Tab-separated table of C-alpha atoms in Angstrom:
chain	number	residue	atom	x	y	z
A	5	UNK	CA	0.000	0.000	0.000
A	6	UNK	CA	3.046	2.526	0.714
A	7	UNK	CA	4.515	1.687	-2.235
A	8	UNK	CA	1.385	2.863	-4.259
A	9	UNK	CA	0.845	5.794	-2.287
A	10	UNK	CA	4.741	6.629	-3.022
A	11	UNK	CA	4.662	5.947	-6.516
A	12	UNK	CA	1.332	7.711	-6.828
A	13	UNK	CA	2.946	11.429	-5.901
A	14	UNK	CA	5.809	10.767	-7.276
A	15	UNK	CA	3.402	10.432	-10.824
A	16	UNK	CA	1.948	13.562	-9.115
A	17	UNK	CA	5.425	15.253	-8.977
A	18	UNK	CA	6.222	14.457	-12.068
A	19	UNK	CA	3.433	16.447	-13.901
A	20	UNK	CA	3.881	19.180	-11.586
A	21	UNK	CA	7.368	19.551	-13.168
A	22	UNK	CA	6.062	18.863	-16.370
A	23	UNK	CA	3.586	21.362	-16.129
A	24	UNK	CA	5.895	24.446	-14.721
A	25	UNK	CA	8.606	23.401	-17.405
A	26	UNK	CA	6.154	24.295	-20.168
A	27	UNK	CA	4.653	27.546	-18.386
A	28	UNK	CA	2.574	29.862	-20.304
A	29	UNK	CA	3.191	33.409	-18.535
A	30	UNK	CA	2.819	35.221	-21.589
A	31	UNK	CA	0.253	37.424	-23.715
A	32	UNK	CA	0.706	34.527	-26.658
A	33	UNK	CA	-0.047	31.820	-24.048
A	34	UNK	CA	2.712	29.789	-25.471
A	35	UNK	CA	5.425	28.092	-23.711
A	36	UNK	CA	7.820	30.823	-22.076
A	37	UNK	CA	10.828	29.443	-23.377
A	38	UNK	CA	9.543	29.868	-27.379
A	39	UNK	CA	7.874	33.245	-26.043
A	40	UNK	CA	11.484	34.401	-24.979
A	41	UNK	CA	12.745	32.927	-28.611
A	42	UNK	CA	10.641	34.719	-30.297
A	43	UNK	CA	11.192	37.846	-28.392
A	44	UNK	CA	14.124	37.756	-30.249
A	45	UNK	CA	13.137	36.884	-33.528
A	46	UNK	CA	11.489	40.358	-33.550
A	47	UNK	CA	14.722	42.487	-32.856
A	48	UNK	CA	15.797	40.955	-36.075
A	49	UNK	CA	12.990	40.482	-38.094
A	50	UNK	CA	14.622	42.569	-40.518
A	51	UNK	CA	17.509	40.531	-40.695
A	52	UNK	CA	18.063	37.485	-43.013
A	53	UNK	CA	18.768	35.722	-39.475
A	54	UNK	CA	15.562	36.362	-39.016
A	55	UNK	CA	14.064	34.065	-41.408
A	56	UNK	CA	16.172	31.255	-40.184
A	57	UNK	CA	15.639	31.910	-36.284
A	58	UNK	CA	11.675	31.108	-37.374
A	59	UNK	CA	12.783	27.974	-38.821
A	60	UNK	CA	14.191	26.907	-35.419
A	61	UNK	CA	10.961	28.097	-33.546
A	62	UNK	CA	9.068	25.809	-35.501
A	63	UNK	CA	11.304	23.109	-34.686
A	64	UNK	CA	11.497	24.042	-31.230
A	65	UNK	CA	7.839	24.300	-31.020
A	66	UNK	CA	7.298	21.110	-32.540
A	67	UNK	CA	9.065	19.171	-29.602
A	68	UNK	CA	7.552	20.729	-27.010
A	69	UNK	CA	3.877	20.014	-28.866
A	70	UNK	CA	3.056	23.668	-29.105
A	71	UNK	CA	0.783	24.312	-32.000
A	72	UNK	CA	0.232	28.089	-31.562
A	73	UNK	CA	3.724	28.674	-31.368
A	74	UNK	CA	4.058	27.035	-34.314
A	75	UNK	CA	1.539	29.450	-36.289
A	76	UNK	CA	3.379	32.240	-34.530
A	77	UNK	CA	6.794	31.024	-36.046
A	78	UNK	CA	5.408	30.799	-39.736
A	79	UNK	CA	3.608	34.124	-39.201
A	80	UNK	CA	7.160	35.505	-37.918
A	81	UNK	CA	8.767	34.212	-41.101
A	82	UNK	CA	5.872	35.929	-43.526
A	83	UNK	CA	6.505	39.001	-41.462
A	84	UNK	CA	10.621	38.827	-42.190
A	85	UNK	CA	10.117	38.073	-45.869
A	86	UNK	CA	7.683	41.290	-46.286
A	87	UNK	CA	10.127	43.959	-44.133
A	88	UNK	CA	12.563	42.311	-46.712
A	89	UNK	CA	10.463	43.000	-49.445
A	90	UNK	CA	10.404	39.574	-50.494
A	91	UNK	CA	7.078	39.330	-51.762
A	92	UNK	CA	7.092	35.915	-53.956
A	93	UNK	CA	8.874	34.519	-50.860
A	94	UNK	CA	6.182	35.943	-48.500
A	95	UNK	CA	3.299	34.443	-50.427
A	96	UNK	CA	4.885	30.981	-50.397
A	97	UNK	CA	5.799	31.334	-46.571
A	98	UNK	CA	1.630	32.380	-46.216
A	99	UNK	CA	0.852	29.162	-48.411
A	100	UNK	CA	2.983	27.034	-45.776
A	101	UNK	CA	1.369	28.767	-42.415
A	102	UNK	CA	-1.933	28.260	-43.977
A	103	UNK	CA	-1.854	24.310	-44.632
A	104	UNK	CA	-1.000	23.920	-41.333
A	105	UNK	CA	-2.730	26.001	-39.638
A	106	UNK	CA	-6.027	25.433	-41.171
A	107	UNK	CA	-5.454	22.522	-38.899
A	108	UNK	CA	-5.517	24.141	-36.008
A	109	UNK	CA	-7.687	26.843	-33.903
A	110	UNK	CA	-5.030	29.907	-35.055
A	111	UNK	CA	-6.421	30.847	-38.076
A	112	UNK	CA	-6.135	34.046	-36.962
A	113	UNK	CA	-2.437	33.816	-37.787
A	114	UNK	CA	-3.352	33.091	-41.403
A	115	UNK	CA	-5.312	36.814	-41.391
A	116	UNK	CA	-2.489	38.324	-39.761
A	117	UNK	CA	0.463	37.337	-42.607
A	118	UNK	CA	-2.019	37.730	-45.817
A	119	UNK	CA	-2.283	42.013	-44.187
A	120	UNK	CA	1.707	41.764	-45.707
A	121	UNK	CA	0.679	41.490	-48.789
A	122	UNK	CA	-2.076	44.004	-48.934
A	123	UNK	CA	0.365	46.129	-46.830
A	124	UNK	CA	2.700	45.853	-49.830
A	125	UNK	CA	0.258	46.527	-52.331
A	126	UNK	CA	-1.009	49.833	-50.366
A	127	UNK	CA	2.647	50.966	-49.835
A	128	UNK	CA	3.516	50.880	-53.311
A	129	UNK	CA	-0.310	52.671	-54.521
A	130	UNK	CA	-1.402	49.883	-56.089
A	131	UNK	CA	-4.932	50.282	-54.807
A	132	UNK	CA	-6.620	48.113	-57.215
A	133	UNK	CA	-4.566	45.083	-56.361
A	134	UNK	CA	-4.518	45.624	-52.599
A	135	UNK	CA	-8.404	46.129	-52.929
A	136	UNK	CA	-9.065	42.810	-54.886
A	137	UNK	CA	-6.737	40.934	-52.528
A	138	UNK	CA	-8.563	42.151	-49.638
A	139	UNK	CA	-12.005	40.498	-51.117
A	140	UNK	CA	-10.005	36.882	-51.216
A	141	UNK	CA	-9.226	37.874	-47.823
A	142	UNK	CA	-12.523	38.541	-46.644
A	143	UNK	CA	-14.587	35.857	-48.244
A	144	UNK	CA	-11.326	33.223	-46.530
A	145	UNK	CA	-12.802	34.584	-43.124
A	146	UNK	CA	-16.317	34.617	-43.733
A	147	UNK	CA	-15.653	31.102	-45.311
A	148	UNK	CA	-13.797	29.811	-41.739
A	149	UNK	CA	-16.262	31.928	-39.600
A	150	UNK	CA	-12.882	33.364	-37.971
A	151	UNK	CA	-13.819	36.740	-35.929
A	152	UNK	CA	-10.299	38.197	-36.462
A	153	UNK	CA	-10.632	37.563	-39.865
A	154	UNK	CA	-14.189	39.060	-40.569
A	155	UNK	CA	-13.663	41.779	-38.520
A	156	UNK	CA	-10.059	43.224	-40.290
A	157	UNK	CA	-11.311	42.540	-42.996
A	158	UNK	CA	-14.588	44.480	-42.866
A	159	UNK	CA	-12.249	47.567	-41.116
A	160	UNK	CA	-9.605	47.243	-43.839
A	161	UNK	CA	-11.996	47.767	-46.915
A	162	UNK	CA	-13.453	50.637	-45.608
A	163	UNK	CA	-10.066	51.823	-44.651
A	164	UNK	CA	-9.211	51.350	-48.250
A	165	UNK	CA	-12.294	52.627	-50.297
A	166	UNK	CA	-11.741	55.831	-47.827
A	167	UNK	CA	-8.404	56.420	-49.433
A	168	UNK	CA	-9.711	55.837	-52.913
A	169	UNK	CA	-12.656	57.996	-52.213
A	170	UNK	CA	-14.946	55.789	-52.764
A	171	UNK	CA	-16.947	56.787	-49.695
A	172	UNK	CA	-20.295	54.898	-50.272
A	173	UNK	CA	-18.629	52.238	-50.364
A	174	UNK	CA	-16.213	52.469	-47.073
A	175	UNK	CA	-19.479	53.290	-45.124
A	176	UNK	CA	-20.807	50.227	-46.187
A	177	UNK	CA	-17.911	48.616	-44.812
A	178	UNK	CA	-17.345	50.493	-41.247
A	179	UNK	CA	-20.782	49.616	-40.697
A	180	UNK	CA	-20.371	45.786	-41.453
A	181	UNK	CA	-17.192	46.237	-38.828
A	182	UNK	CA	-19.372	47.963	-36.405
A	183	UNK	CA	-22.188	45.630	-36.474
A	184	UNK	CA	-20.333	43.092	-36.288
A	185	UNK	CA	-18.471	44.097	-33.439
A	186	UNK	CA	-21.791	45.231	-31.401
A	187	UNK	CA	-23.459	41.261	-32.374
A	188	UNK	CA	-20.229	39.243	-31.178
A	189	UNK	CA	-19.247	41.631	-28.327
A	190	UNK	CA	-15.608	41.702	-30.514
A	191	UNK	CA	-12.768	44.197	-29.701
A	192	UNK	CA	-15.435	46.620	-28.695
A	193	UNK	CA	-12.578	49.253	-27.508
A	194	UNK	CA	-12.666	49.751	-31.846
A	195	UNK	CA	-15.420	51.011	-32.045
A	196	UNK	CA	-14.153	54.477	-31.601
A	197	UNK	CA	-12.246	54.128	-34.880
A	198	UNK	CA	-14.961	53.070	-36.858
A	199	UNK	CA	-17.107	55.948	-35.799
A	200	UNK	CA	-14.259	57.890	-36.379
A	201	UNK	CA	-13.794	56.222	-39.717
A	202	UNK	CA	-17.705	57.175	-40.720
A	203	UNK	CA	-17.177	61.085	-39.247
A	204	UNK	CA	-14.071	61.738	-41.520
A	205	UNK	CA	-16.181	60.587	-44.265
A	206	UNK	CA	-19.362	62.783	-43.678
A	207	UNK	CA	-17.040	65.528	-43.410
A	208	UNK	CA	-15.310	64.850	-46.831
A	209	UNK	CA	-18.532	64.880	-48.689
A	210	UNK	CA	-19.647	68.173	-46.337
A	211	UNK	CA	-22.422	66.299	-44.679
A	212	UNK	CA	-21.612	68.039	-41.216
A	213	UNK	CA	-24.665	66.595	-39.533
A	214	UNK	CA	-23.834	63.126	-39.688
A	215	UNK	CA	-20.285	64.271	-38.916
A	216	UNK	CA	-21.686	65.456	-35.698
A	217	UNK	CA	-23.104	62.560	-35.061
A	218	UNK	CA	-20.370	59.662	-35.586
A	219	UNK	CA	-17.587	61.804	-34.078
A	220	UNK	CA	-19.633	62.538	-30.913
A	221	UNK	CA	-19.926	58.804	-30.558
A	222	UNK	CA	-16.375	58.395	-31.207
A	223	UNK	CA	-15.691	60.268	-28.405
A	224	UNK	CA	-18.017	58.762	-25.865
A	225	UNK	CA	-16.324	54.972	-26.307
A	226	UNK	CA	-12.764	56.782	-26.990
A	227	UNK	CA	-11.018	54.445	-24.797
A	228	UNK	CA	-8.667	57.075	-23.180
A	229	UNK	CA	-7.189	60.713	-23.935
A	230	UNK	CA	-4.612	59.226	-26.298
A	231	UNK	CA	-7.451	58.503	-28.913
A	232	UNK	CA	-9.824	61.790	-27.501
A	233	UNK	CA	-7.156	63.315	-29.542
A	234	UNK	CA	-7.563	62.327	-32.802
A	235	UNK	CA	-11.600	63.065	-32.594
A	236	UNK	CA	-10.957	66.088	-30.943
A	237	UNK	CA	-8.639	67.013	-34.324
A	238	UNK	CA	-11.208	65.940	-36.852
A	239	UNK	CA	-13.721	67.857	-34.903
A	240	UNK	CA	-11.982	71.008	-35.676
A	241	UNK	CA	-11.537	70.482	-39.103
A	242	UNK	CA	-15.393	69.716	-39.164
A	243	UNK	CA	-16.240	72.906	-37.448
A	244	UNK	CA	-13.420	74.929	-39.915
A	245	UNK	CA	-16.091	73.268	-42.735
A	246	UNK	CA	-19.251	74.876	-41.156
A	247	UNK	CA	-17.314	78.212	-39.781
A	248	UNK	CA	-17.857	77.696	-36.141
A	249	UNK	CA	-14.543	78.752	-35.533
A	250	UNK	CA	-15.513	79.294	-31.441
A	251	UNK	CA	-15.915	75.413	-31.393
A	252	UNK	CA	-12.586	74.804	-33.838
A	253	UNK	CA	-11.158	76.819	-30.576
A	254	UNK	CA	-12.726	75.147	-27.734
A	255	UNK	CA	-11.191	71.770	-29.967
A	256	UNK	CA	-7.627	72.899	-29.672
A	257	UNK	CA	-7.831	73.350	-25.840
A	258	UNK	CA	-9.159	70.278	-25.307
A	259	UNK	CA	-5.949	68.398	-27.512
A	260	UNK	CA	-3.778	71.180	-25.618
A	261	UNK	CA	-5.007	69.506	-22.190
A	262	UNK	CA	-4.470	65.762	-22.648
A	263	UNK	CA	-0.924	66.969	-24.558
A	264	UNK	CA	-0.052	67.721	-20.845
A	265	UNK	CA	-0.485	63.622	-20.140
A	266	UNK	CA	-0.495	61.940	-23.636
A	267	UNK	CA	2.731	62.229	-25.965
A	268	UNK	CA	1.736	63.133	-29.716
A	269	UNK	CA	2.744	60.441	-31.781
A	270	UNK	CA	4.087	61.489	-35.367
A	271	UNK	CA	0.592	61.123	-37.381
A	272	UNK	CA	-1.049	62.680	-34.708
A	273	UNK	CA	1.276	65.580	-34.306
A	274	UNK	CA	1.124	66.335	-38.241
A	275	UNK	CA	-2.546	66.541	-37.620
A	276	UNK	CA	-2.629	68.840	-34.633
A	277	UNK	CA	-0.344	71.413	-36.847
A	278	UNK	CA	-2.288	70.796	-40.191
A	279	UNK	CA	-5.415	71.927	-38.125
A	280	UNK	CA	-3.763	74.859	-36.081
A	281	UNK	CA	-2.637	76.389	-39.984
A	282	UNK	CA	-6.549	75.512	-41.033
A	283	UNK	CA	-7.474	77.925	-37.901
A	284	UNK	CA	-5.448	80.675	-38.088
A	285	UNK	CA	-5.982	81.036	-41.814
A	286	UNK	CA	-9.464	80.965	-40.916
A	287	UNK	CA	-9.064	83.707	-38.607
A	288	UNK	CA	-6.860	85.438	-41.126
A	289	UNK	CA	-3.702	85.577	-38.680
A	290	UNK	CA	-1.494	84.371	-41.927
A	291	UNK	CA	1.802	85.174	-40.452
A	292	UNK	CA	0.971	82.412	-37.507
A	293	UNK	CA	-0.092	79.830	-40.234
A	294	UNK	CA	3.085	80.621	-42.645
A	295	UNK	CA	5.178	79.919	-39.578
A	296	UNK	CA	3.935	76.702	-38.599
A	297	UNK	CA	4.085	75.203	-42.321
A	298	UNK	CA	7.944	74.898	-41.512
A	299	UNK	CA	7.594	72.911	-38.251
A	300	UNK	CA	5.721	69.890	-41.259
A	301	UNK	CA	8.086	67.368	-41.201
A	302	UNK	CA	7.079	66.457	-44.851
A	303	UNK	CA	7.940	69.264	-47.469
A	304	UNK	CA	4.961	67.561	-49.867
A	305	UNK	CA	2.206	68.600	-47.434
A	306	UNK	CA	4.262	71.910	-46.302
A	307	UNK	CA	4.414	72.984	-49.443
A	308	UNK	CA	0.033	72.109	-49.745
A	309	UNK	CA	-0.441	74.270	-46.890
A	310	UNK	CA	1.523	77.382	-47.463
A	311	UNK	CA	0.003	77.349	-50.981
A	312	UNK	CA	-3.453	77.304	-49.112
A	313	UNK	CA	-2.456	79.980	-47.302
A	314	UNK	CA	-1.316	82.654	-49.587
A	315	UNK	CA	-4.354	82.010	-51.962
A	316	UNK	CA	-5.983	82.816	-48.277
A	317	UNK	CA	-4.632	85.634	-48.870
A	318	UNK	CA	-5.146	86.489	-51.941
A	319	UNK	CA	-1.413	86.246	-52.955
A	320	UNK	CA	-2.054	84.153	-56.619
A	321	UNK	CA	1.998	84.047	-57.474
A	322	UNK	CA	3.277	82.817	-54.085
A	323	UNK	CA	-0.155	80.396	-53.756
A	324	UNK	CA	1.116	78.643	-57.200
C-alpha cells in the first residue's frame, strides 16, 4: 500500500514539473521558453537571421507540442520576408502557415500574414490590387467563420475605399465592422475608430450633420485621452467646414489639455499642426499659419499648406 501511495505522488510530482517546465506566462499563451525565442526573432525580423531563427521556432515548437507557437513562427517568417520586401517569398511562406494552420484553432495567424501582402500593395499605390486581394481575404474569413478575420477585414476595406474615395462604399464597410463588433461583443474598444472612420467621411462629402453625429460617438467609447485626440482634431476640421470657428477653438484646448499627459505620436502631431494652420488662416492671422508650415516634417504637405495659405490671402503668385 506505501509503495502505491509513493509511486502515486511521485506520478503527481512528475506532472507538476512537467507542467511548470512548459509555463505559459505570456500574452501569446505559449510556452515561455519559445515566447522568450521569439522575443528575439522580432529584434531581427529585418535581418536574413531572421528568417532562419523562425525555422528553429518551428522546430522548437514542434518538440515541445506547441501548436500556436508554431503558427506564430510561420507568421514571424511571412513578417521577415515582407520587411525584406520579399514578396514571392512571403506568399509561399503564407501558403505554408496556412496548410498547417487550417489545422488548427489559429487561423487568426493566417489573417495576420495575408495584411503583408495588402500592406505591400497599399505601400507601393497599387490600390486596385490591394483592394481585390482584400475580397479573397474577406470571403477566406467569412468562409472559416474566424472573428479576427471578418472583422479586419470588414475595417480594412473601408479603410481602403476611404483612401480611394470611394466613400459609399467604405461606409458600407465600417458599418459591417461595427455591427459586427456590437453582435459578437468583438474588440469593442474599436469602435471608436470606426465611428471615427464614418465622421471623416461625412465631413469629406460636407455632410456636417452626420459628422456630428459619428464623431460625438467616437468620443463617448474613446477608450482614453490618447485617442480623444484624434476626434478632438477631426472635430476642428469639421467645425473649420461649417465656420464655427468658437468650437474649432474650444477643440484645440481640449488636444492642448491631454498633450499635458499623452505624448503626440508622429501622425497625430502632423494633424494637430495641419489643423492649427486651417485655424489661423481661418481667422486670417497668416503670419501664424506661414510659420507653422515649416515645423511639417514632410515638405509635400508643407508645401500644400503654405500654398493654401497665400491664396488665403489672396497672394495668386506665391499660392502657385
Amino acid at each position: 500500500m506505501q509503495r502505491k501511495v509513493k509511486h502515486i505522488l511521485l506520478t503527481v510530482l512528475a506532472t507538476i514539473v512537467a507542467l511548470s517546465s512548459t509555463a505559459q506566462n505570456n500574452p501569446y499563451k505559449i510556452d515561455d521558453e519559445l515566447y522568450s525565442y521569439y522575443l528575439r526573432i522580432q529584434k531581427v525580423q529585418k535581418e536574413e537571421r531572421g528568417i532562419a531563427m523562425c525555422d528553429t521556432m518551428f522546430q522548437m515548437a514542434a518538440c515541445k507540442r506547441d501548436v500556436k507557437a508554431q503558427c506564430i513562427a510561420l507568421y514571424g517568417k511571412c513578417t521577415s520576408y515582407y520587411y525584406q520586401n520579399d514578396m514571392p517569398s512571403c506568399r509561399k511562406a503564407l501558403k505554408n502557415l496556412r496548410e498547417f494552420a487550417i489545422k488548427t484553432p489559429y487561423h487568426q495567424y493566417i489573417f495576420g500574414a495575408w495584411t503583408h501582402i495588402v500592406n505591400y500593395y497599399l505601400k507601393n499605390l497599387r490600390y486596385a490590387e490591394a483592394i481585390d486581394e482584400q475580397l479573397l481575404y474577406q470571403q477566406e474569413a467569412i468562409r472559416l467563420n474566424n472573428v479576427f478575420g471578418i472583422y479586419t477585414s470588414y475595417r480594412n476595406m473601408g479603410n481602403m475605399y476611404y483612401i480611394q474615395m470611394e466613400y459609399t462604399r467604405a461606409v458600407e464597410q465600417y458599418d459591417k465592422a461595427i455591427k459586427y463588433v456590437l453582435d459578437n461583443k468583438y474588440n469593442t474598444g474599436e469602435l471608436y475608430n470606426l465611428y471615427l472612420g464614418k465622421g471623416k467621411i461625412y465631413c469629406a462629402t460636407s455632410e456636417y450633420d452626420s459628422a456630428k453625429v459619428y464623431l460625438q460617438k467616437a468620443l463617448e467609447v474613446a477608450p482614453n485621452g490618447q485617442y480623444e485626440i484624434q476626434i478632438y482634431n477631426q472635430m476642428g476640421i469639421m467645425y473649420i467646414g461649417t465656420g464655427e470657428l468658437d468650437k474649432v477653438k474650444e477643440c484645440i484646448e481640449e488636444i492642448d489639455e491631454r498633450k499635458k499627459i499623452f505624448t503626440l505620436n508622429s501622425t497625430s502631431h502632423t494633424n494637430y499642426i495641419m489643423l492649427l494652420i486651417k485655424y489661423y488662416e481661418a481667422i486670417n492671422e497668416y503670419d501664424k499659419a506661414l510659420a507653422l508650415c515649416d515645423s511639417l516634417d514632410s515638405r509635400m504637405e508643407a508645401a500644400e499648406m503654405r500654398s493654401s495659405v497665400y491664396e488665403g490671402m489672396g497672394n495668386c503668385v506665391q499660392a502657385f
